[in-house]
């Protein structure tokens, strides 16, 4: 199928923002890299990255990609409050794109009470106000979009911050190499074509997105994007855990509706990579299509960027297949309105 | 519907083991409580509980229930290897019921290399051998069942261990109060009836199990049990995160197949508890049934036990509705066999 075959009612220009992913990543890094953030490398023993939905995923991506290498624990948090152990030696990186997420504001409130070091990542709202009141360093994002379409800003900010404070072993050079790989891929027609073709094949199907670390959090992003952009049901199935339960749960209710995707990483544990062969055999016996996906990349970070971009395109085109506008998520807006009344 | 209406082909006596949950919990605690485990309370600054599937869920349940109170971080791990920060001040609690799980054995190998304090929870296998070779304290479980049907042994062992080493603020008295509440409920006919009725209503449906902390990990257990016992597709939807994505993803592919369950806790954040009203409104507008579930309990631990037991019964009866034997999980056995060939 040729690119452009799927017509998407895109009233709020989501495709444009999606194709700006690499530009967002560049801007985010550049705006932070030379700033003095006033956070000393030795001022914390552990890190919590808190955030919900399209904001929270940025922390999950960082924790998944660097978790096996960092010498200080990174914990993600997606709830009110904070863990019991969060203390003055725990750095809170609070991510809320809107700055109005009530879960997030509650976490920051607790962090202030506990005298924790805090950094806020936001475009404004109450989180910006709080950062002014409490002298919290602020990484401000100047962009207009739904949170999930600002991932380059959110994740790029986190990566630059984590590098600056000595949390991860990334360098500016490696970062921009990865961004360059992304930039070169964005303009390749076959990348868009592949996303369109896959979207067509997912029509009326429930995607099971299987992935092992360092792509587990990407699978969660795929689920979220398919939910929010395509408005469709989907399941992220982290490996190897899914081999202990989810692969059994395909016989009833919707067996003929299932379609598995396997995000293959070049950088996973060899025994996870080896599972592909077995999973293909199992799903073939079940008569459930399994589509392996892989990208050519020079680093785990580049691989993650490319997979993220592909998933964003996939969910965009699947919205077109279903004939819905990918941007509005009225149910979430309604929920937020109703919550304010409680 | 009266209890006993659903006929389940239960060749390996899963119901019997399920109804022994409270007995398992009693035995597990008693066998550990008076032992000298040779792990000093001040010998670690953080804890990793590792394990896969039916073994790993025990760690997730503990971390979810006590995460907001503990002063030392508890991280769960379900993969090969270990996080980069796992060091000699990090206690590894390695849970593998069979003692043969290759992911788990790899984690223990890494922990030995890093000279980490380790405790093993297993019924035998290579993990027992390794514990002999490396002088690792062993909590041995003497029971015959699939891992998921030994949850009382696994989770009870973890709770006793975590209490003994000063990780959580549980007491023997509180533990047995919770077990007693469970014991009293197990014999109530209406509890079994309710599980049967719900199983009937889930026929040919995809359950979306929504729950907030301290019941988030229970929702994951429900998904696993529905996968393994009922062999059916299911989705755990942790709250409040699901309000940012999953609630939008219901329009396509299988909208008429969805049925939501809401596990209500008396002990969650008030703003999470308050979401019930809004979620009911949203799902009603979507024409998706939402079934709220609650139990009467005297403590968060008792509540968790009761919900776990209810979910085990639910998945058992749903196997009956689908006409499958709940115990065999041939696909997982096949996968393990195939993996040994790689």
XYZ file of C-alpha atoms in Angstrom, chain A residues 10 12 47 51 64 69-70 86-87 101 103 111 113 123 157 172 212 223-224 240 258 290 323 333 336:
25
model
C -6.693 15.325 11.536
C -5.625 19.402 15.158
C 15.328 9.196 41.964
C 3.862 11.545 36.048
C 13.540 1.059 31.080
C 23.123 0.466 34.000
C 22.382 3.201 36.541
C 10.904 9.026 49.528
C 13.018 11.325 51.705
C -2.636 16.938 36.827
C -2.116 13.250 41.046
C 7.809 16.070 48.318
C 6.627 18.500 53.015
C 4.473 23.792 30.278
C 14.119 17.203 28.793
C 25.457 15.041 24.132
C 11.339 -7.007 26.303
C -0.873 0.628 24.108
C -1.441 4.206 25.285
C 9.581 -12.414 29.454
C -6.052 -10.966 18.353
C 2.497 -12.422 14.907
C -12.479 7.068 10.754
C -11.753 15.718 29.490
C -11.314 15.680 34.631
